[in-house]
Tab-separated table of C-alpha atoms in Angstrom:
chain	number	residue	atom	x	y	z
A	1	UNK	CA	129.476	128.514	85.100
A	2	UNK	CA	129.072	124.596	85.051
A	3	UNK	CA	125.997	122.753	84.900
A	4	UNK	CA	124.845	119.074	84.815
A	5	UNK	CA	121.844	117.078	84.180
A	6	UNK	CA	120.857	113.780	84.313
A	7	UNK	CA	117.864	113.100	82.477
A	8	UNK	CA	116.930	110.014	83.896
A	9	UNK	CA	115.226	110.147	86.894
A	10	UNK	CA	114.401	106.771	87.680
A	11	UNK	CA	115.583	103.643	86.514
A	12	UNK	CA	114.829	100.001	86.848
A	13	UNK	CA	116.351	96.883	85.927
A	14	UNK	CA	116.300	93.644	86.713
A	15	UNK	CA	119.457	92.206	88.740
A	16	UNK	CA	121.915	90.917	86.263
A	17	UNK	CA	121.373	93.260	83.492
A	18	UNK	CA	123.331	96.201	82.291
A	19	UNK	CA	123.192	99.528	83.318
A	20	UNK	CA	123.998	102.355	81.571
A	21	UNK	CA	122.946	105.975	83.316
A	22	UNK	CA	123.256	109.067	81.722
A	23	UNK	CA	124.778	112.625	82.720
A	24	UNK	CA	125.526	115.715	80.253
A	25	UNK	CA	127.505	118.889	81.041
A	26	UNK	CA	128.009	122.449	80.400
A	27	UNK	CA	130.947	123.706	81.071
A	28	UNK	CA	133.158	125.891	78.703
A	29	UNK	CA	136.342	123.592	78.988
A	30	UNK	CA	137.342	119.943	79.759
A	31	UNK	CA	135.969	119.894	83.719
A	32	UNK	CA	136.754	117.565	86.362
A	33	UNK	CA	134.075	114.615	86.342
A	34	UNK	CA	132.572	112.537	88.814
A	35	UNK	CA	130.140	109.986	89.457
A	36	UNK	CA	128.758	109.206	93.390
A	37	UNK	CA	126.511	106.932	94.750
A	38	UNK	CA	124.099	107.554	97.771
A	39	UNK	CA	122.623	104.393	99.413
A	40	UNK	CA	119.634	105.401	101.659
A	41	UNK	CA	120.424	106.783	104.790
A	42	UNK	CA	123.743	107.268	103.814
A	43	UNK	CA	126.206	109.889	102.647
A	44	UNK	CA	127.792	109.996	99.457
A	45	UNK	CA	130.739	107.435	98.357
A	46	UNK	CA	133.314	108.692	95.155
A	47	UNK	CA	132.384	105.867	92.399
A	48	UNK	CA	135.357	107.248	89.906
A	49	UNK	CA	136.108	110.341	88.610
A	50	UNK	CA	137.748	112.149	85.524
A	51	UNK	CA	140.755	114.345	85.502
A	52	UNK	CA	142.399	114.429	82.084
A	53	UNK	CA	144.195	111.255	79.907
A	54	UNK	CA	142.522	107.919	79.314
A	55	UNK	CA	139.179	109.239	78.662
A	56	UNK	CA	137.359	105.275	79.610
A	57	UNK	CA	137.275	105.674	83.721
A	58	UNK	CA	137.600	103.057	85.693
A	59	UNK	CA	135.587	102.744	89.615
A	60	UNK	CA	134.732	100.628	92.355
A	61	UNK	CA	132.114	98.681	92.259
A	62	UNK	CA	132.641	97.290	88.647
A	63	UNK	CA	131.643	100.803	87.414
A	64	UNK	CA	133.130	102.462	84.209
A	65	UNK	CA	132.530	105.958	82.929
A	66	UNK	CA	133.389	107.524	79.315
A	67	UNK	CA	134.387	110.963	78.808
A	68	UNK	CA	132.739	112.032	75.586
A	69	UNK	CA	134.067	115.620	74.673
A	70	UNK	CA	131.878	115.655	71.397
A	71	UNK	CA	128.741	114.898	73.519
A	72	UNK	CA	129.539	116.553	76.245
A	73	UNK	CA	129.083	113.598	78.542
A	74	UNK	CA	130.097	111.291	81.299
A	75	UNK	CA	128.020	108.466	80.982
A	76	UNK	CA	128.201	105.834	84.015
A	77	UNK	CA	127.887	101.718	83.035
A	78	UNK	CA	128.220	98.413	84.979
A	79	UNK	CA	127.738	95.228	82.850
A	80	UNK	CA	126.301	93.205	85.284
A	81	UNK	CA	124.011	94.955	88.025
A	82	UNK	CA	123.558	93.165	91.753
A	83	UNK	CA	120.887	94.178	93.965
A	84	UNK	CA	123.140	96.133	96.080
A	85	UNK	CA	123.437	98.486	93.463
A	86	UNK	CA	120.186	100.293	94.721
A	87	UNK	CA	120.779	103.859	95.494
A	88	UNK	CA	120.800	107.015	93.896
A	89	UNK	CA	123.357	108.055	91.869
A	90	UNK	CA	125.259	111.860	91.250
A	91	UNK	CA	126.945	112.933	88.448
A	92	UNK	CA	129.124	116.104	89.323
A	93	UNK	CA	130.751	118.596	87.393
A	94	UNK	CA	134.286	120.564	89.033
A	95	UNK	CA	135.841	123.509	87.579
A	96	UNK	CA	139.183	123.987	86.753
A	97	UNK	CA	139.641	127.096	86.969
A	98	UNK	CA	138.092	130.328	89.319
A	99	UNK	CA	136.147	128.761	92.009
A	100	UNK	CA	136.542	125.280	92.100
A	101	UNK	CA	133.063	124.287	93.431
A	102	UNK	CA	131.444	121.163	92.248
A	103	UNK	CA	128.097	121.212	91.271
A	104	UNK	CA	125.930	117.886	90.557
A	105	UNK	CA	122.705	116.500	88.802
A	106	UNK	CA	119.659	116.153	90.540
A	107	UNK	CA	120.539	112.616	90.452
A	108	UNK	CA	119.033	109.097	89.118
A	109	UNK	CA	117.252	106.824	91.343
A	110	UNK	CA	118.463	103.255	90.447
A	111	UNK	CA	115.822	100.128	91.480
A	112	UNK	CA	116.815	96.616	90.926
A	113	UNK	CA	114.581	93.735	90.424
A	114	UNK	CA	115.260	90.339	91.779
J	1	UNK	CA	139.752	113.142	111.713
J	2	UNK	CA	139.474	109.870	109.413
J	3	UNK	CA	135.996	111.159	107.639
J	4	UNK	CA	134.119	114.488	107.363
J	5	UNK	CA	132.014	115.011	110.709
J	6	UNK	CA	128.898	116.987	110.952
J	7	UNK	CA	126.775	118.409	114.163
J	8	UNK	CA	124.378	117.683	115.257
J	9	UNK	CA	122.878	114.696	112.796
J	10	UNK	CA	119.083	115.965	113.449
J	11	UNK	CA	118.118	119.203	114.349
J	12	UNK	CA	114.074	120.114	114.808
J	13	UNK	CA	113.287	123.653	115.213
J	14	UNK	CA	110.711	125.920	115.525
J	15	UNK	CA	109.888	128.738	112.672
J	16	UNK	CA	111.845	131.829	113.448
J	17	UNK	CA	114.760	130.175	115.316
J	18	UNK	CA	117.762	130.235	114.386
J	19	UNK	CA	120.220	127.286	113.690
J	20	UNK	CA	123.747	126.530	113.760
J	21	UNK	CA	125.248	123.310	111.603
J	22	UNK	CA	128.962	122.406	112.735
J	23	UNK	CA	131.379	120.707	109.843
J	24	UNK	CA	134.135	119.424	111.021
J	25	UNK	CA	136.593	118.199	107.506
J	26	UNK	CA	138.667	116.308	107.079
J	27	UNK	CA	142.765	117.119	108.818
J	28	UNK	CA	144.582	118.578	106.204
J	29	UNK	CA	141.710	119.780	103.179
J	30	UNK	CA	141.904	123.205	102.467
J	31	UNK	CA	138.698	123.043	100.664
J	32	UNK	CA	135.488	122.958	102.466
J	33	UNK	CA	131.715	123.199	100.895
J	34	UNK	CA	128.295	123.337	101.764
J	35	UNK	CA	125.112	121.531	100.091
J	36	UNK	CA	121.571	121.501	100.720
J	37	UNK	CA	119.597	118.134	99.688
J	38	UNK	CA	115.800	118.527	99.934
J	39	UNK	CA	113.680	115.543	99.645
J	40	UNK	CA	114.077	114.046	96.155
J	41	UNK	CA	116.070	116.978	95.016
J	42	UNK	CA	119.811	116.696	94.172
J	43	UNK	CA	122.376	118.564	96.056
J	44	UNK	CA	121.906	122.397	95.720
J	45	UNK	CA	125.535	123.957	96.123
J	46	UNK	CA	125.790	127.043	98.794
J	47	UNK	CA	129.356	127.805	99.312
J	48	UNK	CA	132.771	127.131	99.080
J	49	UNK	CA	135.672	127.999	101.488
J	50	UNK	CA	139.003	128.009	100.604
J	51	UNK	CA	140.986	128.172	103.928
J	52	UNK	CA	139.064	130.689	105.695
J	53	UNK	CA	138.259	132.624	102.687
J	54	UNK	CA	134.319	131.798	100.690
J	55	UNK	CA	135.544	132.632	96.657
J	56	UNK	CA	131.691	131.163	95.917
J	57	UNK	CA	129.233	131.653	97.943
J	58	UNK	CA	126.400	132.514	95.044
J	59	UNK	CA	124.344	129.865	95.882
J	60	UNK	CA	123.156	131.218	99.717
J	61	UNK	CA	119.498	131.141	99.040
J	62	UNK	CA	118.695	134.781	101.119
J	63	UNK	CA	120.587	136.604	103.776
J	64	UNK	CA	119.367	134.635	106.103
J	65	UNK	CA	121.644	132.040	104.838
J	66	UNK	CA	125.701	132.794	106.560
J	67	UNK	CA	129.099	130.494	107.002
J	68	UNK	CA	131.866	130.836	108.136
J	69	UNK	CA	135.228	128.689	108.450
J	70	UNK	CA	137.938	129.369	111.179
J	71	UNK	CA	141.342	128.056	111.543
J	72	UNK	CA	141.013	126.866	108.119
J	73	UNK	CA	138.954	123.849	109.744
J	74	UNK	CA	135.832	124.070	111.295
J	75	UNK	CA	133.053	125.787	109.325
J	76	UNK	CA	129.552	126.347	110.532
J	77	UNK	CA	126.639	127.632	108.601
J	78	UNK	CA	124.156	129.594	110.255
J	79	UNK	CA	120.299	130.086	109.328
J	80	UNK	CA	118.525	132.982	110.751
J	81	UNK	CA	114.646	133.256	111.194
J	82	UNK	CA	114.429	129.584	110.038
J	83	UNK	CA	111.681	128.692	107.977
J	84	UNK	CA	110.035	125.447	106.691
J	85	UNK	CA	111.265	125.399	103.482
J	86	UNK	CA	114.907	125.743	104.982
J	87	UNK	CA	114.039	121.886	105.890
J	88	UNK	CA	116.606	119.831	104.605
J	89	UNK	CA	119.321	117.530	104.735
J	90	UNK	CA	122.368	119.726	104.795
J	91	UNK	CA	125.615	118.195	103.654
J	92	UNK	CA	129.172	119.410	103.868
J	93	UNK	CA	132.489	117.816	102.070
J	94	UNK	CA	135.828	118.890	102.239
J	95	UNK	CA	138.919	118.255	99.410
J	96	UNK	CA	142.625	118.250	99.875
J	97	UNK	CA	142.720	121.183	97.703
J	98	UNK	CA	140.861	122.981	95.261
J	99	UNK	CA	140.484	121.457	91.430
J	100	UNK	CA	141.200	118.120	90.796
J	101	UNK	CA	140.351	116.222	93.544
J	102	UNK	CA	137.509	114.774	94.816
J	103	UNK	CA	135.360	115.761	97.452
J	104	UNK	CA	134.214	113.683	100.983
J	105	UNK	CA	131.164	114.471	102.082
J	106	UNK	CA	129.939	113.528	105.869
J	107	UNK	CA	126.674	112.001	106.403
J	108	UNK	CA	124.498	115.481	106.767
J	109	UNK	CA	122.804	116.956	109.396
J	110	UNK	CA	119.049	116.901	108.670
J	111	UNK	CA	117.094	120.152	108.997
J	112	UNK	CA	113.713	120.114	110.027
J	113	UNK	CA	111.573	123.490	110.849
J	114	UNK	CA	108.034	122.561	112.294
């Protein structure tokens, strides 16, 4: 069975800074990978996602993810952060194999200061 | 439909009643899950339809917890004897198929046993 966490459970930084938020896996094989975001109020949007090849991910938003096999990890990273950016943010593991559910982190709680 | 749609958006309850939660996904996805989100918690996976058959459905908390999906569309998840801890923001997706593809998710219905 997959699992995920994110270890970060809140995060600040101040508008025009990097970002760089954390998710590790367990899973016995290469899984599917994906990031979401979840503004307040609001349901959750697809950042990017992993599926095999190139293993630097590229999303909306100006959001990259790398697939680290050794680390087991799927870290999410914007250069340049912009207020909007505040939500809460889901790092999900899929299956690929059996049942393909997708299970996610408990997520990390991004606030940006003006 | 263009999105994932889910009925009713609010639902308050008394303990002891039970509660229906409508998904509607979106045309086409043969996939369909279930979530719960509880305040400040990350999404807690339930089950997992594919067509009208649930391969995964490990993560109903008790048997109070039951879903179905008909039509290979329209899935609704029923809680029996509600109580306040079932309070919660319940969230379903849908995916074109199982494995590697992403998931949609509507906007929730939110749960709330007083």
């Amino acid at each position: 069975a997959q699992s995920v966490t994110q270890p970060d459970i809140h995060i600040t930084v101040s508008e025009g800074a990097s970002l760089e938020l954390r998710c590790n896996y367990s899973y016995g094989a290469t899984p599917y990978l994906f990031w979401y975001v979840q503004s307040p109020g609001q349901g959750l949007q697809l950042l990017l996602k992993y599926f095999s090849g190139d293993t630097l991910v590229q999303g909306i938003k100006g959001f990259e993810a790398e697939f680290k096999r050794s680390q087991s990890s799927f870290n999410l990273r914007k250069p340049s952060v912009h207020w909007s950016d505040a939500a809460e943010y889901f790092c999900a593991v899929g299956a690929t194999s059996g049942t393909y559910k997708y299970i996610f982190g408990t997520g990390t709680r991004l606030k940006v200061l003006a | 439909g263009a999105g994932v749609s889910q009925s009713p958006s609010n639902k308050v309850t008394e303990k002891g009643k039970d509660v229906e939660l409508r998904c509607d996904p979106i045309s086409g996805h043969t996939a369909l899950y279930w979530y719960r989100q509880s305040l400040g918690q990350g999404l807690e996976f339930l089950i997992y339809f594919q067509g009208n058959s649930a391969p995964d459905k490990s993560g109903l908390p008790s048997d109070r917890f039951s879903a179905e999906r008909t039509g290979g569309s329209v899935s609704t998840l029923t809680i029996q004897r509600t109580q306040q801890e079932d309070s919660a923001v319940y969230l379903c997706a849908s995916s074109l198929k199982a494995g590697n593809t992403e998931a949609f998710f509507g906007q929730g219905t939110r749960l709330t046993v007083v």
